[in-house]
Amino acid sequence: MESITIKILSQTFIQNNTLRFRPLLVLLLSVAFLQGCQNANQSITVNDIERTYITSVANLEATSATISDPISDPISESNKSPVDTVLLLHDYNSNGTSFFETTRISASIAKRPIRVIAPDALGAVFNDGSGLFTDADDVALLNALLDQYHDKDGKVVILGIGTGASMAIRFAQETTYSLHAVGLVAGYMFNKTPVDASPPANSIILYGNADPFAPLQAKQIALSETQMLSVPSVRKSVSDWSRWLSCSTSISGMVEGTLMQKSWIGCRRNSRFTEFTIRNFGHHWAMPNPAEQPNTNLYGPYLYRLNTTELMLNTFLGKVE
């Protein structure tokens, strides 16, 4: 009887003071939400090889409460959103933690019910089909991570840059998972797409027209004093991708003064494909306030402060205020 009385009194108090205490409740829920985020180093064994990665997911109960009305819509299993999985694939000679920080995706986790997984390549580069590194089965790695973490009711999104973008393309070609979206910065399609491969429902390819590692014209790139890589034109990758999607044509437009957009239409299975080109921009994951000072001597100019992460997630998963 005592516990029932206390519960009734508590409910009455909350209902009578909803407007008075709502700002404080929202603040407390936001603090709890941020504290609920996890960002931990993990390992998984794939084909007898230990692989490392980080994973970060928000406090899902706090996410549900923040999205819904914290007073009138209590947390329950029925009103929780499915958790979408976002795979982050880093560039040559980098790692998952570094790319996680570059994308500033923690801010996106604070607004969305998503789990982010950022694996580390073995050595310097993923096995993307370029022939740079072939000792690891990275398709098996990404499949294993999805097997372990992916919410079957959620969507799968892959974001990658450089060799990570090329790995995202290869994974899209070979995985049996149904991919909701692939977001690429300066990636290449090195392998022929299997006939039975299903394209992702949504895709973005973004590149700078002054990118030394994804040139507008095919060329040889020196990765080290002894290692050279022959890369095709990034436009060929766009053409190959649109051909896989069976897109019929494209419509060009200008988003802003230095950002050009091309929307491909008539793609099979109603797949949506958008190409973005940034003028006078190099090989970078563009962000308004970069986590580190960009190396413009090596990677080219960084003159445009686009939020690449939010551009892609807003397009793929919907805009969140």
PDB file of C-alpha atoms in Angstrom:
ATOM      1  CA  MET A   1       0.000   0.000   0.000  1.00  0.00           C
ATOM      2  CA  GLU A   2       2.813   2.387   0.911  1.00  0.00           C
ATOM      3  CA  SER A   3       4.607   1.880  -2.439  1.00  0.00           C
ATOM      4  CA  ILE A   4       1.338   2.417  -4.347  1.00  0.00           C
ATOM      5  CA  THR A   5       0.692   5.652  -2.421  1.00  0.00           C
ATOM      6  CA  ILE A   6       4.209   6.918  -3.144  1.00  0.00           C
ATOM      7  CA  LYS A   7       3.829   6.076  -6.856  1.00  0.00           C
ATOM      8  CA  ILE A   8       0.499   7.939  -7.063  1.00  0.00           C
ATOM      9  CA  LEU A   9       1.918  10.959  -5.238  1.00  0.00           C
ATOM     10  CA  SER A  10       4.949  10.977  -7.578  1.00  0.00           C
ATOM     11  CA  GLN A  11       2.769  10.860 -10.689  1.00  0.00           C
ATOM     12  CA  THR A  12       0.558  13.644  -9.321  1.00  0.00           C
ATOM     13  CA  PHE A  13       3.582  15.796  -8.518  1.00  0.00           C
ATOM     14  CA  ILE A  14       5.012  15.367 -12.030  1.00  0.00           C
ATOM     15  CA  GLN A  15       1.697  16.084 -13.725  1.00  0.00           C
ATOM     16  CA  ASN A  16       1.103  19.215 -11.625  1.00  0.00           C
ATOM     17  CA  ASN A  17       4.602  20.558 -12.256  1.00  0.00           C
ATOM     18  CA  THR A  18       5.131  19.567 -15.888  1.00  0.00           C
ATOM     19  CA  LEU A  19       5.629  23.076 -17.255  1.00  0.00           C
ATOM     20  CA  ARG A  20       7.603  24.271 -14.253  1.00  0.00           C
ATOM     21  CA  PHE A  21      10.159  21.463 -14.308  1.00  0.00           C
ATOM     22  CA  ARG A  22      10.256  20.572 -18.040  1.00  0.00           C
ATOM     23  CA  PRO A  23      13.495  22.561 -18.792  1.00  0.00           C
ATOM     24  CA  LEU A  24      15.270  20.873 -15.880  1.00  0.00           C
ATOM     25  CA  LEU A  25      14.031  17.421 -16.906  1.00  0.00           C
ATOM     26  CA  VAL A  26      15.180  17.910 -20.489  1.00  0.00           C
ATOM     27  CA  LEU A  27      18.596  19.066 -19.239  1.00  0.00           C
ATOM     28  CA  LEU A  28      18.941  16.058 -16.948  1.00  0.00           C
ATOM     29  CA  LEU A  29      17.912  13.667 -19.727  1.00  0.00           C
ATOM     30  CA  SER A  30      20.454  15.258 -22.079  1.00  0.00           C
ATOM     31  CA  VAL A  31      23.236  14.838 -19.530  1.00  0.00           C
ATOM     32  CA  ALA A  32      22.244  11.212 -18.955  1.00  0.00           C
ATOM     33  CA  PHE A  33      22.168  10.659 -22.711  1.00  0.00           C
ATOM     34  CA  LEU A  34      25.696  11.977 -23.243  1.00  0.00           C
ATOM     35  CA  GLN A  35      26.982   9.961 -20.303  1.00  0.00           C
ATOM     36  CA  GLY A  36      25.375   6.891 -21.874  1.00  0.00           C
ATOM     37  CA  CYS A  37      27.548   7.085 -24.982  1.00  0.00           C
ATOM     38  CA  GLN A  38      30.140   4.360 -25.177  1.00  0.00           C
ATOM     39  CA  ASN A  39      33.363   4.614 -27.114  1.00  0.00           C
ATOM     40  CA  ALA A  40      35.465   1.566 -26.416  1.00  0.00           C
ATOM     41  CA  ASN A  41      38.267  -0.368 -28.065  1.00  0.00           C
ATOM     42  CA  GLN A  42      37.182  -3.891 -28.950  1.00  0.00           C
ATOM     43  CA  SER A  43      38.545  -6.902 -30.804  1.00  0.00           C
ATOM     44  CA  ILE A  44      37.022  -9.670 -32.891  1.00  0.00           C
ATOM     45  CA  THR A  45      38.609 -12.767 -34.426  1.00  0.00           C
ATOM     46  CA  VAL A  46      37.947 -13.275 -38.133  1.00  0.00           C
ATOM     47  CA  ASN A  47      39.554 -16.163 -40.000  1.00  0.00           C
ATOM     48  CA  ASP A  48      41.873 -16.748 -37.015  1.00  0.00           C
ATOM     49  CA  ILE A  49      43.111 -13.140 -37.136  1.00  0.00           C
ATOM     50  CA  GLU A  50      42.385 -10.751 -34.278  1.00  0.00           C
ATOM     51  CA  ARG A  51      40.968  -7.492 -35.593  1.00  0.00           C
ATOM     52  CA  THR A  52      40.465  -4.287 -33.642  1.00  0.00           C
ATOM     53  CA  TYR A  53      37.773  -1.636 -33.828  1.00  0.00           C
ATOM     54  CA  ILE A  54      35.928   0.913 -31.744  1.00  0.00           C
ATOM     55  CA  THR A  55      32.194   1.049 -31.295  1.00  0.00           C
ATOM     56  CA  SER A  56      30.064   3.836 -29.922  1.00  0.00           C
ATOM     57  CA  VAL A  57      26.353   3.820 -29.196  1.00  0.00           C
ATOM     58  CA  ALA A  58      24.226   6.273 -27.272  1.00  0.00           C
ATOM     59  CA  ASN A  59      22.215   5.459 -24.187  1.00  0.00           C
ATOM     60  CA  LEU A  60      19.211   4.159 -26.113  1.00  0.00           C
ATOM     61  CA  GLU A  61      16.716   4.730 -23.310  1.00  0.00           C
ATOM     62  CA  ALA A  62      17.816   8.352 -23.077  1.00  0.00           C
ATOM     63  CA  THR A  63      17.613   8.615 -26.867  1.00  0.00           C
ATOM     64  CA  SER A  64      13.992   7.476 -26.844  1.00  0.00           C
ATOM     65  CA  ALA A  65      13.156   9.872 -24.045  1.00  0.00           C
ATOM     66  CA  THR A  66      14.848  12.786 -25.792  1.00  0.00           C
ATOM     67  CA  ILE A  67      13.089  12.159 -29.095  1.00  0.00           C
ATOM     68  CA  SER A  68       9.675  11.687 -27.525  1.00  0.00           C
ATOM     69  CA  ASP A  69       7.915  13.783 -24.908  1.00  0.00           C
ATOM     70  CA  PRO A  70       9.624  12.928 -21.576  1.00  0.00           C
ATOM     71  CA  ILE A  71       6.395  13.512 -19.645  1.00  0.00           C
ATOM     72  CA  SER A  72       3.495  12.225 -21.727  1.00  0.00           C
ATOM     73  CA  ASP A  73       5.315   9.496 -23.681  1.00  0.00           C
ATOM     74  CA  PRO A  74       7.152   7.264 -21.184  1.00  0.00           C
ATOM     75  CA  ILE A  75       9.935   4.989 -22.374  1.00  0.00           C
ATOM     76  CA  SER A  76       8.782   1.538 -23.419  1.00  0.00           C
ATOM     77  CA  GLU A  77       9.886  -1.202 -25.751  1.00  0.00           C
ATOM     78  CA  SER A  78       7.093  -0.283 -28.159  1.00  0.00           C
ATOM     79  CA  ASN A  79       8.213   3.320 -28.784  1.00  0.00           C
ATOM     80  CA  LYS A  80      11.949   2.736 -29.086  1.00  0.00           C
ATOM     81  CA  SER A  81      13.347   3.427 -32.532  1.00  0.00           C
ATOM     82  CA  PRO A  82      15.318   0.705 -34.307  1.00  0.00           C
ATOM     83  CA  VAL A  83      19.050   1.226 -34.015  1.00  0.00           C
ATOM     84  CA  ASP A  84      20.763   1.962 -37.330  1.00  0.00           C
ATOM     85  CA  THR A  85      24.347   0.779 -37.830  1.00  0.00           C
ATOM     86  CA  VAL A  86      26.968   3.124 -39.308  1.00  0.00           C
ATOM     87  CA  LEU A  87      30.285   1.627 -40.417  1.00  0.00           C
ATOM     88  CA  LEU A  88      33.175   4.120 -40.633  1.00  0.00           C
ATOM     89  CA  LEU A  89      36.028   3.059 -42.938  1.00  0.00           C
ATOM     90  CA  HIS A  90      39.231   5.057 -42.647  1.00  0.00           C
ATOM     91  CA  ASP A  91      41.742   6.057 -45.297  1.00  0.00           C
ATOM     92  CA  TYR A  92      45.232   4.766 -46.090  1.00  0.00           C
ATOM     93  CA  ASN A  93      47.662   4.884 -43.168  1.00  0.00           C
ATOM     94  CA  SER A  94      45.025   5.856 -40.614  1.00  0.00           C
ATOM     95  CA  ASN A  95      42.813   4.011 -38.101  1.00  0.00           C
ATOM     96  CA  GLY A  96      39.255   3.787 -36.885  1.00  0.00           C
ATOM     97  CA  THR A  97      39.721   6.029 -33.860  1.00  0.00           C
ATOM     98  CA  SER A  98      41.276   8.807 -35.919  1.00  0.00           C
ATOM     99  CA  PHE A  99      38.501   8.700 -38.512  1.00  0.00           C
ATOM    100  CA  PHE A 100      35.860   8.619 -35.752  1.00  0.00           C
ATOM    101  CA  GLU A 101      37.305  11.874 -34.445  1.00  0.00           C
ATOM    102  CA  THR A 102      37.674  13.399 -37.921  1.00  0.00           C
ATOM    103  CA  THR A 103      34.006  12.858 -38.728  1.00  0.00           C
ATOM    104  CA  ARG A 104      32.904  14.290 -35.352  1.00  0.00           C
ATOM    105  CA  ILE A 105      30.211  11.654 -35.442  1.00  0.00           C
ATOM    106  CA  SER A 106      29.729  11.833 -31.663  1.00  0.00           C
ATOM    107  CA  ALA A 107      27.500  14.857 -32.306  1.00  0.00           C
ATOM    108  CA  SER A 108      25.380  12.719 -34.633  1.00  0.00           C
ATOM    109  CA  ILE A 109      25.175   9.906 -32.064  1.00  0.00           C
ATOM    110  CA  ALA A 110      23.814  12.477 -29.602  1.00  0.00           C
ATOM    111  CA  LYS A 111      20.847  13.077 -31.916  1.00  0.00           C
ATOM    112  CA  ARG A 112      20.116   9.673 -33.434  1.00  0.00           C
ATOM    113  CA  PRO A 113      19.562   6.062 -32.356  1.00  0.00           C
ATOM    114  CA  ILE A 114      22.655   4.790 -34.164  1.00  0.00           C
ATOM    115  CA  ARG A 115      25.573   2.516 -33.395  1.00  0.00           C
ATOM    116  CA  VAL A 116      28.866   3.512 -34.996  1.00  0.00           C
ATOM    117  CA  ILE A 117      31.568   0.912 -35.669  1.00  0.00           C
ATOM    118  CA  ALA A 118      34.993   2.020 -36.862  1.00  0.00           C
ATOM    119  CA  PRO A 119      37.329  -0.924 -37.613  1.00  0.00           C
ATOM    120  CA  ASP A 120      41.099  -0.753 -38.089  1.00  0.00           C
ATOM    121  CA  ALA A 121      42.678  -2.021 -41.275  1.00  0.00           C
ATOM    122  CA  LEU A 122      45.501  -4.528 -40.927  1.00  0.00           C
ATOM    123  CA  GLY A 123      48.673  -2.643 -41.756  1.00  0.00           C
ATOM    124  CA  ALA A 124      47.995   0.582 -43.584  1.00  0.00           C
ATOM    125  CA  VAL A 125      45.045  -0.152 -45.839  1.00  0.00           C
ATOM    126  CA  PHE A 126      41.874  -2.191 -46.240  1.00  0.00           C
ATOM    127  CA  ASN A 127      41.786  -4.970 -48.806  1.00  0.00           C
ATOM    128  CA  ASP A 128      39.739  -2.848 -51.205  1.00  0.00           C
ATOM    129  CA  GLY A 129      40.609  -4.669 -54.421  1.00  0.00           C
ATOM    130  CA  SER A 130      43.415  -2.317 -55.411  1.00  0.00           C
ATOM    131  CA  GLY A 131      46.102  -4.936 -54.749  1.00  0.00           C
ATOM    132  CA  LEU A 132      47.849  -2.798 -52.129  1.00  0.00           C
ATOM    133  CA  PHE A 133      47.078  -5.304 -49.390  1.00  0.00           C
ATOM    134  CA  THR A 134      45.558  -8.753 -49.791  1.00  0.00           C
ATOM    135  CA  ASP A 135      46.320 -10.646 -46.570  1.00  0.00           C
ATOM    136  CA  ALA A 136      43.035  -9.816 -44.825  1.00  0.00           C
ATOM    137  CA  ASP A 137      39.454 -10.618 -45.725  1.00  0.00           C
ATOM    138  CA  ASP A 138      37.890  -7.288 -44.857  1.00  0.00           C
ATOM    139  CA  VAL A 139      34.549  -8.217 -46.381  1.00  0.00           C
ATOM    140  CA  ALA A 140      34.410 -11.037 -43.805  1.00  0.00           C
ATOM    141  CA  LEU A 141      35.407  -8.563 -41.074  1.00  0.00           C
ATOM    142  CA  LEU A 142      32.581  -6.148 -41.870  1.00  0.00           C
ATOM    143  CA  ASN A 143      30.084  -8.993 -42.173  1.00  0.00           C
ATOM    144  CA  ALA A 144      31.193 -10.319 -38.780  1.00  0.00           C
ATOM    145  CA  LEU A 145      30.779  -6.899 -37.161  1.00  0.00           C
ATOM    146  CA  LEU A 146      27.283  -6.576 -38.574  1.00  0.00           C
ATOM    147  CA  ASP A 147      26.473 -10.118 -37.429  1.00  0.00           C
ATOM    148  CA  GLN A 148      27.510  -9.165 -33.918  1.00  0.00           C
ATOM    149  CA  TYR A 149      25.998  -5.703 -33.578  1.00  0.00           C
ATOM    150  CA  HIS A 150      23.419  -4.881 -36.212  1.00  0.00           C
ATOM    151  CA  ASP A 151      19.788  -4.437 -35.168  1.00  0.00           C
ATOM    152  CA  LYS A 152      17.832  -6.417 -37.777  1.00  0.00           C
ATOM    153  CA  ASP A 153      15.110  -3.734 -37.755  1.00  0.00           C
ATOM    154  CA  GLY A 154      17.611  -0.938 -38.371  1.00  0.00           C
ATOM    155  CA  LYS A 155      19.398   0.298 -41.472  1.00  0.00           C
ATOM    156  CA  VAL A 156      23.024  -0.259 -42.498  1.00  0.00           C
ATOM    157  CA  VAL A 157      24.987   2.803 -43.608  1.00  0.00           C
ATOM    158  CA  ILE A 158      28.660   2.831 -44.650  1.00  0.00           C
ATOM    159  CA  LEU A 159      30.790   5.986 -44.730  1.00  0.00           C
ATOM    160  CA  GLY A 160      34.354   5.924 -46.047  1.00  0.00           C
ATOM    161  CA  ILE A 161      37.148   8.060 -47.428  1.00  0.00           C
ATOM    162  CA  GLY A 162      39.911   7.119 -49.852  1.00  0.00           C
ATOM    163  CA  THR A 163      40.821   3.460 -49.506  1.00  0.00           C
ATOM    164  CA  GLY A 164      38.038   3.206 -46.923  1.00  0.00           C
ATOM    165  CA  ALA A 165      35.590   4.414 -49.567  1.00  0.00           C
ATOM    166  CA  SER A 166      36.989   1.860 -52.016  1.00  0.00           C
ATOM    167  CA  MET A 167      36.506  -0.812 -49.333  1.00  0.00           C
ATOM    168  CA  ALA A 168      32.904   0.355 -48.898  1.00  0.00           C
ATOM    169  CA  ILE A 169      32.365  -0.144 -52.621  1.00  0.00           C
ATOM    170  CA  ARG A 170      33.846  -3.630 -52.505  1.00  0.00           C
ATOM    171  CA  PHE A 171      31.725  -4.527 -49.501  1.00  0.00           C
ATOM    172  CA  ALA A 172      28.593  -3.248 -51.246  1.00  0.00           C
ATOM    173  CA  GLN A 173      29.451  -5.486 -54.196  1.00  0.00           C
ATOM    174  CA  GLU A 174      30.036  -8.641 -52.140  1.00  0.00           C
ATOM    175  CA  THR A 175      27.989  -8.585 -48.930  1.00  0.00           C
ATOM    176  CA  THR A 176      24.677 -10.347 -48.534  1.00  0.00           C
ATOM    177  CA  TYR A 177      23.448  -7.584 -46.213  1.00  0.00           C
ATOM    178  CA  SER A 178      20.922  -5.177 -47.671  1.00  0.00           C
ATOM    179  CA  LEU A 179      22.640  -1.790 -47.514  1.00  0.00           C
ATOM    180  CA  HIS A 180      20.504   1.266 -46.971  1.00  0.00           C
ATOM    181  CA  ALA A 181      23.210   3.725 -47.956  1.00  0.00           C
ATOM    182  CA  VAL A 182      26.847   4.200 -48.915  1.00  0.00           C
ATOM    183  CA  GLY A 183      28.588   7.572 -48.525  1.00  0.00           C
ATOM    184  CA  LEU A 184      31.939   7.870 -50.305  1.00  0.00           C
ATOM    185  CA  VAL A 185      34.635  10.501 -50.386  1.00  0.00           C
ATOM    186  CA  ALA A 186      37.105   9.846 -53.207  1.00  0.00           C
ATOM    187  CA  GLY A 187      36.657   6.100 -53.565  1.00  0.00           C
ATOM    188  CA  TYR A 188      37.280   3.690 -56.439  1.00  0.00           C
ATOM    189  CA  MET A 189      35.556   0.642 -57.854  1.00  0.00           C
ATOM    190  CA  PHE A 190      38.485  -1.719 -58.447  1.00  0.00           C
ATOM    191  CA  ASN A 191      36.592  -4.993 -58.881  1.00  0.00           C
ATOM    192  CA  LYS A 192      33.938  -6.013 -61.346  1.00  0.00           C
ATOM    193  CA  THR A 193      30.517  -6.094 -59.730  1.00  0.00           C
ATOM    194  CA  PRO A 194      28.982  -9.575 -59.439  1.00  0.00           C
ATOM    195  CA  VAL A 195      25.872 -10.024 -61.579  1.00  0.00           C
ATOM    196  CA  ASP A 196      23.683 -10.872 -58.586  1.00  0.00           C
ATOM    197  CA  ALA A 197      24.898  -7.985 -56.385  1.00  0.00           C
ATOM    198  CA  SER A 198      22.153  -5.683 -55.064  1.00  0.00           C
ATOM    199  CA  PRO A 199      23.043  -1.970 -55.056  1.00  0.00           C
ATOM    200  CA  PRO A 200      22.413   0.177 -51.977  1.00  0.00           C
ATOM    201  CA  ALA A 201      19.170   2.123 -51.836  1.00  0.00           C
ATOM    202  CA  ASN A 202      20.995   5.451 -51.429  1.00  0.00           C
ATOM    203  CA  SER A 203      24.493   6.636 -52.265  1.00  0.00           C
ATOM    204  CA  ILE A 204      26.629   9.765 -52.336  1.00  0.00           C
ATOM    205  CA  ILE A 205      30.019  10.191 -53.974  1.00  0.00           C
ATOM    206  CA  LEU A 206      31.772  13.405 -52.966  1.00  0.00           C
ATOM    207  CA  TYR A 207      35.183  14.576 -54.153  1.00  0.00           C
ATOM    208  CA  GLY A 208      37.274  17.713 -54.500  1.00  0.00           C
ATOM    209  CA  ASN A 209      38.444  18.732 -57.934  1.00  0.00           C
ATOM    210  CA  ALA A 210      41.935  19.363 -56.533  1.00  0.00           C
ATOM    211  CA  ASP A 211      42.290  15.979 -54.804  1.00  0.00           C
ATOM    212  CA  PRO A 212      45.804  14.604 -55.454  1.00  0.00           C
ATOM    213  CA  PHE A 213      44.743  11.057 -54.483  1.00  0.00           C
ATOM    214  CA  ALA A 214      41.482  10.972 -56.456  1.00  0.00           C
ATOM    215  CA  PRO A 215      42.428  12.922 -59.573  1.00  0.00           C
ATOM    216  CA  LEU A 216      40.124  14.004 -62.340  1.00  0.00           C
ATOM    217  CA  GLN A 217      42.597  12.358 -64.737  1.00  0.00           C
ATOM    218  CA  ALA A 218      44.089   8.885 -64.231  1.00  0.00           C
ATOM    219  CA  LYS A 219      47.659   8.874 -62.954  1.00  0.00           C
ATOM    220  CA  GLN A 220      50.312   7.136 -60.852  1.00  0.00           C
ATOM    221  CA  ILE A 221      50.398   8.042 -57.147  1.00  0.00           C
ATOM    222  CA  ALA A 222      53.495   7.576 -54.991  1.00  0.00           C
ATOM    223  CA  LEU A 223      52.388   6.038 -51.687  1.00  0.00           C
ATOM    224  CA  SER A 224      55.981   5.687 -50.493  1.00  0.00           C
ATOM    225  CA  GLU A 225      59.506   5.719 -51.881  1.00  0.00           C
ATOM    226  CA  THR A 226      59.039   2.163 -53.165  1.00  0.00           C
ATOM    227  CA  GLN A 227      55.278   1.835 -53.684  1.00  0.00           C
ATOM    228  CA  MET A 228      53.277   3.273 -56.572  1.00  0.00           C
ATOM    229  CA  LEU A 229      49.563   3.004 -57.208  1.00  0.00           C
ATOM    230  CA  SER A 230      47.830   3.422 -60.546  1.00  0.00           C
ATOM    231  CA  VAL A 231      44.514   5.169 -59.944  1.00  0.00           C
ATOM    232  CA  PRO A 232      41.770   5.790 -62.469  1.00  0.00           C
ATOM    233  CA  SER A 233      39.956   9.080 -62.754  1.00  0.00           C
ATOM    234  CA  VAL A 234      37.487   9.602 -59.932  1.00  0.00           C
ATOM    235  CA  ARG A 235      34.970  10.360 -62.661  1.00  0.00           C
ATOM    236  CA  LYS A 236      35.380   6.797 -63.900  1.00  0.00           C
ATOM    237  CA  SER A 237      34.321   5.572 -60.476  1.00  0.00           C
ATOM    238  CA  VAL A 238      31.234   7.793 -60.675  1.00  0.00           C
ATOM    239  CA  SER A 239      30.509   6.395 -64.134  1.00  0.00           C
ATOM    240  CA  ASP A 240      31.040   2.789 -62.986  1.00  0.00           C
ATOM    241  CA  TRP A 241      28.793   3.340 -59.962  1.00  0.00           C
ATOM    242  CA  SER A 242      25.985   4.894 -62.024  1.00  0.00           C
ATOM    243  CA  ARG A 243      26.273   2.027 -64.510  1.00  0.00           C
ATOM    244  CA  TRP A 244      25.889  -0.522 -61.685  1.00  0.00           C
ATOM    245  CA  LEU A 245      22.765   1.318 -60.554  1.00  0.00           C
ATOM    246  CA  SER A 246      21.593   1.464 -64.184  1.00  0.00           C
ATOM    247  CA  CYS A 247      20.934   5.200 -63.875  1.00  0.00           C
ATOM    248  CA  SER A 248      19.684   6.738 -67.110  1.00  0.00           C
ATOM    249  CA  THR A 249      20.929  10.326 -66.846  1.00  0.00           C
ATOM    250  CA  SER A 250      21.886  13.086 -64.420  1.00  0.00           C
ATOM    251  CA  ILE A 251      20.735  16.592 -63.571  1.00  0.00           C
ATOM    252  CA  SER A 252      23.353  19.142 -62.510  1.00  0.00           C
ATOM    253  CA  GLY A 253      22.855  22.006 -60.071  1.00  0.00           C
ATOM    254  CA  MET A 254      24.749  24.385 -57.797  1.00  0.00           C
ATOM    255  CA  VAL A 255      24.226  24.091 -54.045  1.00  0.00           C
ATOM    256  CA  GLU A 256      26.579  26.946 -53.176  1.00  0.00           C
ATOM    257  CA  GLY A 257      29.353  28.813 -54.926  1.00  0.00           C
ATOM    258  CA  THR A 258      31.923  26.037 -54.617  1.00  0.00           C
ATOM    259  CA  LEU A 259      29.702  22.988 -54.118  1.00  0.00           C
ATOM    260  CA  MET A 260      28.234  21.407 -57.236  1.00  0.00           C
ATOM    261  CA  GLN A 261      25.569  18.702 -57.131  1.00  0.00           C
ATOM    262  CA  LYS A 262      24.574  16.164 -59.752  1.00  0.00           C
ATOM    263  CA  SER A 263      21.524  13.975 -59.131  1.00  0.00           C
ATOM    264  CA  TRP A 264      21.344  10.722 -61.066  1.00  0.00           C
ATOM    265  CA  ILE A 265      17.864   9.575 -62.038  1.00  0.00           C
ATOM    266  CA  GLY A 266      16.195   6.512 -63.496  1.00  0.00           C
ATOM    267  CA  CYS A 267      18.292   4.170 -61.349  1.00  0.00           C
ATOM    268  CA  ARG A 268      17.071   0.596 -60.861  1.00  0.00           C
ATOM    269  CA  ARG A 269      15.026  -0.281 -57.802  1.00  0.00           C
ATOM    270  CA  ASN A 270      14.497   3.482 -57.359  1.00  0.00           C
ATOM    271  CA  SER A 271      17.995   3.792 -55.932  1.00  0.00           C
ATOM    272  CA  ARG A 272      18.999   7.412 -55.268  1.00  0.00           C
ATOM    273  CA  PHE A 273      22.487   8.529 -56.218  1.00  0.00           C
ATOM    274  CA  THR A 274      23.939  12.014 -55.757  1.00  0.00           C
ATOM    275  CA  GLU A 275      27.368  13.244 -56.826  1.00  0.00           C
ATOM    276  CA  PHE A 276      28.956  16.265 -55.143  1.00  0.00           C
ATOM    277  CA  THR A 277      32.051  18.108 -56.360  1.00  0.00           C
ATOM    278  CA  ILE A 278      33.839  20.736 -54.272  1.00  0.00           C
ATOM    279  CA  ARG A 279      35.870  23.256 -56.230  1.00  0.00           C
ATOM    280  CA  ASN A 280      39.417  23.978 -55.067  1.00  0.00           C
ATOM    281  CA  PHE A 281      39.267  21.197 -52.496  1.00  0.00           C
ATOM    282  CA  GLY A 282      41.640  18.329 -51.832  1.00  0.00           C
ATOM    283  CA  HIS A 283      41.554  14.895 -50.201  1.00  0.00           C
ATOM    284  CA  HIS A 284      39.689  15.589 -46.956  1.00  0.00           C
ATOM    285  CA  TRP A 285      36.578  14.700 -45.001  1.00  0.00           C
ATOM    286  CA  ALA A 286      35.259  18.265 -44.976  1.00  0.00           C
ATOM    287  CA  MET A 287      34.051  19.617 -41.620  1.00  0.00           C
ATOM    288  CA  PRO A 288      33.341  23.194 -40.432  1.00  0.00           C
ATOM    289  CA  ASN A 289      35.912  22.921 -37.612  1.00  0.00           C
ATOM    290  CA  PRO A 290      38.392  20.114 -38.379  1.00  0.00           C
ATOM    291  CA  ALA A 291      39.528  18.010 -35.420  1.00  0.00           C
ATOM    292  CA  GLU A 292      43.117  18.537 -36.613  1.00  0.00           C
ATOM    293  CA  GLN A 293      44.739  21.106 -38.841  1.00  0.00           C
ATOM    294  CA  PRO A 294      44.477  19.692 -42.397  1.00  0.00           C
ATOM    295  CA  ASN A 295      47.760  18.818 -44.111  1.00  0.00           C
ATOM    296  CA  THR A 296      47.225  20.870 -47.237  1.00  0.00           C
ATOM    297  CA  ASN A 297      50.774  20.266 -48.505  1.00  0.00           C
ATOM    298  CA  LEU A 298      50.065  16.542 -48.836  1.00  0.00           C
ATOM    299  CA  TYR A 299      46.309  16.370 -49.330  1.00  0.00           C
ATOM    300  CA  GLY A 300      45.534  19.571 -51.189  1.00  0.00           C
ATOM    301  CA  PRO A 301      43.506  22.704 -50.366  1.00  0.00           C
ATOM    302  CA  TYR A 302      40.912  22.868 -47.602  1.00  0.00           C
ATOM    303  CA  LEU A 303      38.861  25.948 -48.387  1.00  0.00           C
ATOM    304  CA  TYR A 304      35.276  24.797 -47.873  1.00  0.00           C
ATOM    305  CA  ARG A 305      33.682  24.110 -44.487  1.00  0.00           C
ATOM    306  CA  LEU A 306      31.039  21.563 -45.430  1.00  0.00           C
ATOM    307  CA  ASN A 307      29.786  19.221 -42.694  1.00  0.00           C
ATOM    308  CA  THR A 308      30.192  16.009 -44.662  1.00  0.00           C
ATOM    309  CA  THR A 309      28.982  13.766 -41.832  1.00  0.00           C
ATOM    310  CA  GLU A 310      25.675  15.562 -41.376  1.00  0.00           C
ATOM    311  CA  LEU A 311      25.184  15.974 -45.130  1.00  0.00           C
ATOM    312  CA  MET A 312      25.341  12.209 -45.547  1.00  0.00           C
ATOM    313  CA  LEU A 313      23.396  11.181 -42.447  1.00  0.00           C
ATOM    314  CA  ASN A 314      20.675  13.768 -43.075  1.00  0.00           C
ATOM    315  CA  THR A 315      20.330  12.471 -46.618  1.00  0.00           C
ATOM    316  CA  PHE A 316      20.378   8.808 -45.654  1.00  0.00           C
ATOM    317  CA  LEU A 317      18.522   8.775 -42.323  1.00  0.00           C
ATOM    318  CA  GLY A 318      16.549  12.021 -42.330  1.00  0.00           C
ATOM    319  CA  LYS A 319      17.309  15.378 -40.789  1.00  0.00           C
ATOM    320  CA  VAL A 320      17.131  15.647 -37.013  1.00  0.00           C
ATOM    321  CA  GLU A 321      16.673  19.008 -35.326  1.00  0.00           C
TER     322      GLU A 321
END
